[in-house]
């Protein structure tokens, strides 16, 4: 028996749920949801599980839609700015200057600013972290 506690965590959409449940049934595995057991080969069990899959997919789609609408509104209001730089611009200028003058190594700068070497490397050799 294969048991899940929440159907919406079992599959992302109806097609995926159908494929998984058909595969389980083909191997003789029963499907449990919470404390109940459903037989994919039983017409009522199949109808019930397909209905749950349909509702779970609908809820996921509504959540995705709300997220996209919220992000669009935040972007419109200037609140969605993306990932912020790990270090402020004055620190980035100092890092570029000190490295160019040969004062310190990448590793020393990473230790001093408590960031990874890749962050220091991007500051020195790459494009600005968050151009505006």
PDB file of C-alpha atoms in Angstrom:
ATOM      1  CA  UNK A   1       0.000   0.000   0.000  1.00  0.00           C
ATOM      2  CA  UNK A   2       1.140   3.528  -0.847  1.00  0.00           C
ATOM      3  CA  UNK A   3      -0.246   6.207   1.489  1.00  0.00           C
ATOM      4  CA  UNK A   4      -0.166  10.002   1.346  1.00  0.00           C
ATOM      5  CA  UNK A   5      -1.517  12.502   3.842  1.00  0.00           C
ATOM      6  CA  UNK A   6      -2.469  15.242   1.357  1.00  0.00           C
ATOM      7  CA  UNK A   7      -3.490  14.629  -2.222  1.00  0.00           C
ATOM      8  CA  UNK A   8      -2.202  17.980  -3.495  1.00  0.00           C
ATOM      9  CA  UNK A   9       1.319  16.889  -2.490  1.00  0.00           C
ATOM     10  CA  UNK A  10       0.941  13.603  -4.370  1.00  0.00           C
ATOM     11  CA  UNK A  11       0.763  14.954  -7.924  1.00  0.00           C
ATOM     12  CA  UNK A  12       0.998  18.334  -9.681  1.00  0.00           C
ATOM     13  CA  UNK A  13      -1.854  17.732 -12.087  1.00  0.00           C
ATOM     14  CA  UNK A  14      -4.497  15.236 -13.194  1.00  0.00           C
ATOM     15  CA  UNK A  15      -2.329  13.634 -15.866  1.00  0.00           C
ATOM     16  CA  UNK A  16       0.485  12.956 -13.406  1.00  0.00           C
ATOM     17  CA  UNK A  17      -1.942  11.564 -10.794  1.00  0.00           C
ATOM     18  CA  UNK A  18      -3.494   9.312 -13.445  1.00  0.00           C
ATOM     19  CA  UNK A  19      -0.088   7.984 -14.532  1.00  0.00           C
ATOM     20  CA  UNK A  20       1.065   7.306 -10.969  1.00  0.00           C
ATOM     21  CA  UNK A  21      -2.182   5.664  -9.893  1.00  0.00           C
ATOM     22  CA  UNK A  22      -2.317   3.512 -13.039  1.00  0.00           C
ATOM     23  CA  UNK A  23       1.283   2.408 -12.415  1.00  0.00           C
ATOM     24  CA  UNK A  24       0.566   1.575  -8.779  1.00  0.00           C
ATOM     25  CA  UNK A  25      -2.580  -0.339  -9.706  1.00  0.00           C
ATOM     26  CA  UNK A  26      -0.702  -2.274 -12.382  1.00  0.00           C
ATOM     27  CA  UNK A  27       1.702  -3.501  -9.709  1.00  0.00           C
ATOM     28  CA  UNK A  28      -1.111  -4.387  -7.328  1.00  0.00           C
ATOM     29  CA  UNK A  29      -0.374  -1.528  -4.940  1.00  0.00           C
ATOM     30  CA  UNK A  30      -3.337   0.026  -3.139  1.00  0.00           C
ATOM     31  CA  UNK A  31      -3.512   3.784  -2.671  1.00  0.00           C
ATOM     32  CA  UNK A  32      -4.198   5.243   0.736  1.00  0.00           C
ATOM     33  CA  UNK A  33      -5.195   8.807   1.476  1.00  0.00           C
ATOM     34  CA  UNK A  34      -5.026   9.483   5.184  1.00  0.00           C
ATOM     35  CA  UNK A  35      -6.769   6.573   6.889  1.00  0.00           C
ATOM     36  CA  UNK A  36      -8.807   5.570   3.811  1.00  0.00           C
ATOM     37  CA  UNK A  37      -7.800   3.125   1.086  1.00  0.00           C
ATOM     38  CA  UNK A  38      -8.972   3.550  -2.520  1.00  0.00           C
ATOM     39  CA  UNK A  39      -8.906   1.019  -5.327  1.00  0.00           C
ATOM     40  CA  UNK A  40      -8.014   2.588  -8.689  1.00  0.00           C
ATOM     41  CA  UNK A  41      -9.779  -0.295 -10.455  1.00  0.00           C
ATOM     42  CA  UNK A  42     -13.075   0.385  -8.645  1.00  0.00           C
ATOM     43  CA  UNK A  43     -15.259   2.901 -10.544  1.00  0.00           C
ATOM     44  CA  UNK A  44     -16.108   4.857  -7.359  1.00  0.00           C
ATOM     45  CA  UNK A  45     -12.484   4.887  -6.212  1.00  0.00           C
ATOM     46  CA  UNK A  46     -11.327   6.090  -9.638  1.00  0.00           C
ATOM     47  CA  UNK A  47     -14.005   8.818  -9.766  1.00  0.00           C
ATOM     48  CA  UNK A  48     -13.162  10.002  -6.259  1.00  0.00           C
ATOM     49  CA  UNK A  49      -9.407  10.134  -6.886  1.00  0.00           C
ATOM     50  CA  UNK A  50      -9.855  11.861 -10.253  1.00  0.00           C
ATOM     51  CA  UNK A  51     -12.094  14.441  -8.567  1.00  0.00           C
ATOM     52  CA  UNK A  52      -9.466  15.042  -5.873  1.00  0.00           C
ATOM     53  CA  UNK A  53      -6.797  15.408  -8.568  1.00  0.00           C
ATOM     54  CA  UNK A  54      -8.966  17.884 -10.463  1.00  0.00           C
ATOM     55  CA  UNK A  55      -9.587  19.996  -7.343  1.00  0.00           C
ATOM     56  CA  UNK A  56      -5.896  19.891  -6.356  1.00  0.00           C
ATOM     57  CA  UNK A  57      -4.850  21.033  -9.846  1.00  0.00           C
ATOM     58  CA  UNK A  58      -7.475  23.816  -9.756  1.00  0.00           C
ATOM     59  CA  UNK A  59      -6.229  25.050  -6.359  1.00  0.00           C
ATOM     60  CA  UNK A  60      -2.616  25.018  -7.567  1.00  0.00           C
ATOM     61  CA  UNK A  61      -3.564  27.011 -10.676  1.00  0.00           C
ATOM     62  CA  UNK A  62      -5.450  29.577  -8.593  1.00  0.00           C
ATOM     63  CA  UNK A  63      -2.410  29.926  -6.301  1.00  0.00           C
ATOM     64  CA  UNK A  64      -0.073  30.417  -9.269  1.00  0.00           C
ATOM     65  CA  UNK A  65      -2.416  33.013 -10.749  1.00  0.00           C
ATOM     66  CA  UNK A  66      -2.618  34.950  -7.479  1.00  0.00           C
ATOM     67  CA  UNK A  67       1.159  34.861  -7.142  1.00  0.00           C
ATOM     68  CA  UNK A  68       1.639  36.229 -10.675  1.00  0.00           C
ATOM     69  CA  UNK A  69      -0.953  38.965 -10.050  1.00  0.00           C
ATOM     70  CA  UNK A  70       0.705  39.912  -6.752  1.00  0.00           C
ATOM     71  CA  UNK A  71       4.144  40.043  -8.341  1.00  0.00           C
ATOM     72  CA  UNK A  72       2.830  42.211 -11.210  1.00  0.00           C
ATOM     73  CA  UNK A  73       1.240  44.610  -8.717  1.00  0.00           C
ATOM     74  CA  UNK A  74       4.409  44.741  -6.613  1.00  0.00           C
ATOM     75  CA  UNK A  75       6.495  45.408  -9.721  1.00  0.00           C
ATOM     76  CA  UNK A  76       4.095  48.161 -10.801  1.00  0.00           C
ATOM     77  CA  UNK A  77       4.413  49.774  -7.358  1.00  0.00           C
ATOM     78  CA  UNK A  78       8.215  49.473  -7.376  1.00  0.00           C
ATOM     79  CA  UNK A  79       8.303  46.904  -4.577  1.00  0.00           C
ATOM     80  CA  UNK A  80       9.628  43.965  -6.594  1.00  0.00           C
ATOM     81  CA  UNK A  81      13.298  44.692  -7.085  1.00  0.00           C
ATOM     82  CA  UNK A  82      14.814  41.251  -7.363  1.00  0.00           C
ATOM     83  CA  UNK A  83      17.734  39.946  -5.387  1.00  0.00           C
ATOM     84  CA  UNK A  84      19.580  42.712  -3.578  1.00  0.00           C
ATOM     85  CA  UNK A  85      23.391  42.952  -3.641  1.00  0.00           C
ATOM     86  CA  UNK A  86      25.208  41.280  -0.754  1.00  0.00           C
ATOM     87  CA  UNK A  87      27.484  44.279  -0.322  1.00  0.00           C
ATOM     88  CA  UNK A  88      26.696  48.006  -0.649  1.00  0.00           C
ATOM     89  CA  UNK A  89      28.157  49.985  -3.551  1.00  0.00           C
ATOM     90  CA  UNK A  90      30.882  51.722  -1.457  1.00  0.00           C
ATOM     91  CA  UNK A  91      32.198  48.316  -0.354  1.00  0.00           C
ATOM     92  CA  UNK A  92      32.125  47.042  -3.961  1.00  0.00           C
ATOM     93  CA  UNK A  93      34.097  50.116  -5.123  1.00  0.00           C
ATOM     94  CA  UNK A  94      36.643  49.557  -2.356  1.00  0.00           C
ATOM     95  CA  UNK A  95      36.989  45.886  -3.310  1.00  0.00           C
ATOM     96  CA  UNK A  96      37.582  46.740  -6.985  1.00  0.00           C
ATOM     97  CA  UNK A  97      40.108  49.462  -6.123  1.00  0.00           C
ATOM     98  CA  UNK A  98      42.058  47.405  -3.571  1.00  0.00           C
ATOM     99  CA  UNK A  99      42.192  44.358  -5.846  1.00  0.00           C
ATOM    100  CA  UNK A 100      43.291  46.452  -8.853  1.00  0.00           C
ATOM    101  CA  UNK A 101      46.087  48.002  -6.780  1.00  0.00           C
ATOM    102  CA  UNK A 102      47.263  44.540  -5.742  1.00  0.00           C
ATOM    103  CA  UNK A 103      46.653  45.122  -2.032  1.00  0.00           C
ATOM    104  CA  UNK A 104      44.738  41.913  -1.363  1.00  0.00           C
ATOM    105  CA  UNK A 105      43.711  38.605  -2.925  1.00  0.00           C
ATOM    106  CA  UNK A 106      40.205  37.372  -3.735  1.00  0.00           C
ATOM    107  CA  UNK A 107      40.359  34.999  -0.767  1.00  0.00           C
ATOM    108  CA  UNK A 108      41.430  37.755   1.636  1.00  0.00           C
ATOM    109  CA  UNK A 109      38.593  40.016   0.464  1.00  0.00           C
ATOM    110  CA  UNK A 110      36.075  37.191   0.805  1.00  0.00           C
ATOM    111  CA  UNK A 111      37.206  36.568   4.372  1.00  0.00           C
ATOM    112  CA  UNK A 112      37.219  40.268   5.254  1.00  0.00           C
ATOM    113  CA  UNK A 113      33.680  40.861   3.937  1.00  0.00           C
ATOM    114  CA  UNK A 114      32.301  37.460   5.048  1.00  0.00           C
ATOM    115  CA  UNK A 115      31.132  36.455   1.579  1.00  0.00           C
ATOM    116  CA  UNK A 116      32.116  33.704  -0.821  1.00  0.00           C
ATOM    117  CA  UNK A 117      35.015  34.039  -3.239  1.00  0.00           C
ATOM    118  CA  UNK A 118      32.542  33.824  -6.123  1.00  0.00           C
ATOM    119  CA  UNK A 119      30.822  36.998  -4.853  1.00  0.00           C
ATOM    120  CA  UNK A 120      34.143  38.857  -4.794  1.00  0.00           C
ATOM    121  CA  UNK A 121      35.005  37.466  -8.230  1.00  0.00           C
ATOM    122  CA  UNK A 122      31.677  38.753  -9.647  1.00  0.00           C
ATOM    123  CA  UNK A 123      32.283  42.196  -8.120  1.00  0.00           C
ATOM    124  CA  UNK A 124      35.760  42.434  -9.631  1.00  0.00           C
ATOM    125  CA  UNK A 125      35.351  40.708 -12.990  1.00  0.00           C
ATOM    126  CA  UNK A 126      31.647  40.553 -13.699  1.00  0.00           C
ATOM    127  CA  UNK A 127      28.796  42.889 -14.422  1.00  0.00           C
ATOM    128  CA  UNK A 128      27.320  44.934 -11.579  1.00  0.00           C
ATOM    129  CA  UNK A 129      25.255  42.739  -9.210  1.00  0.00           C
ATOM    130  CA  UNK A 130      22.091  44.833  -9.429  1.00  0.00           C
ATOM    131  CA  UNK A 131      22.269  47.578 -12.049  1.00  0.00           C
ATOM    132  CA  UNK A 132      19.500  50.202 -11.774  1.00  0.00           C
TER     133      UNK A 132
END
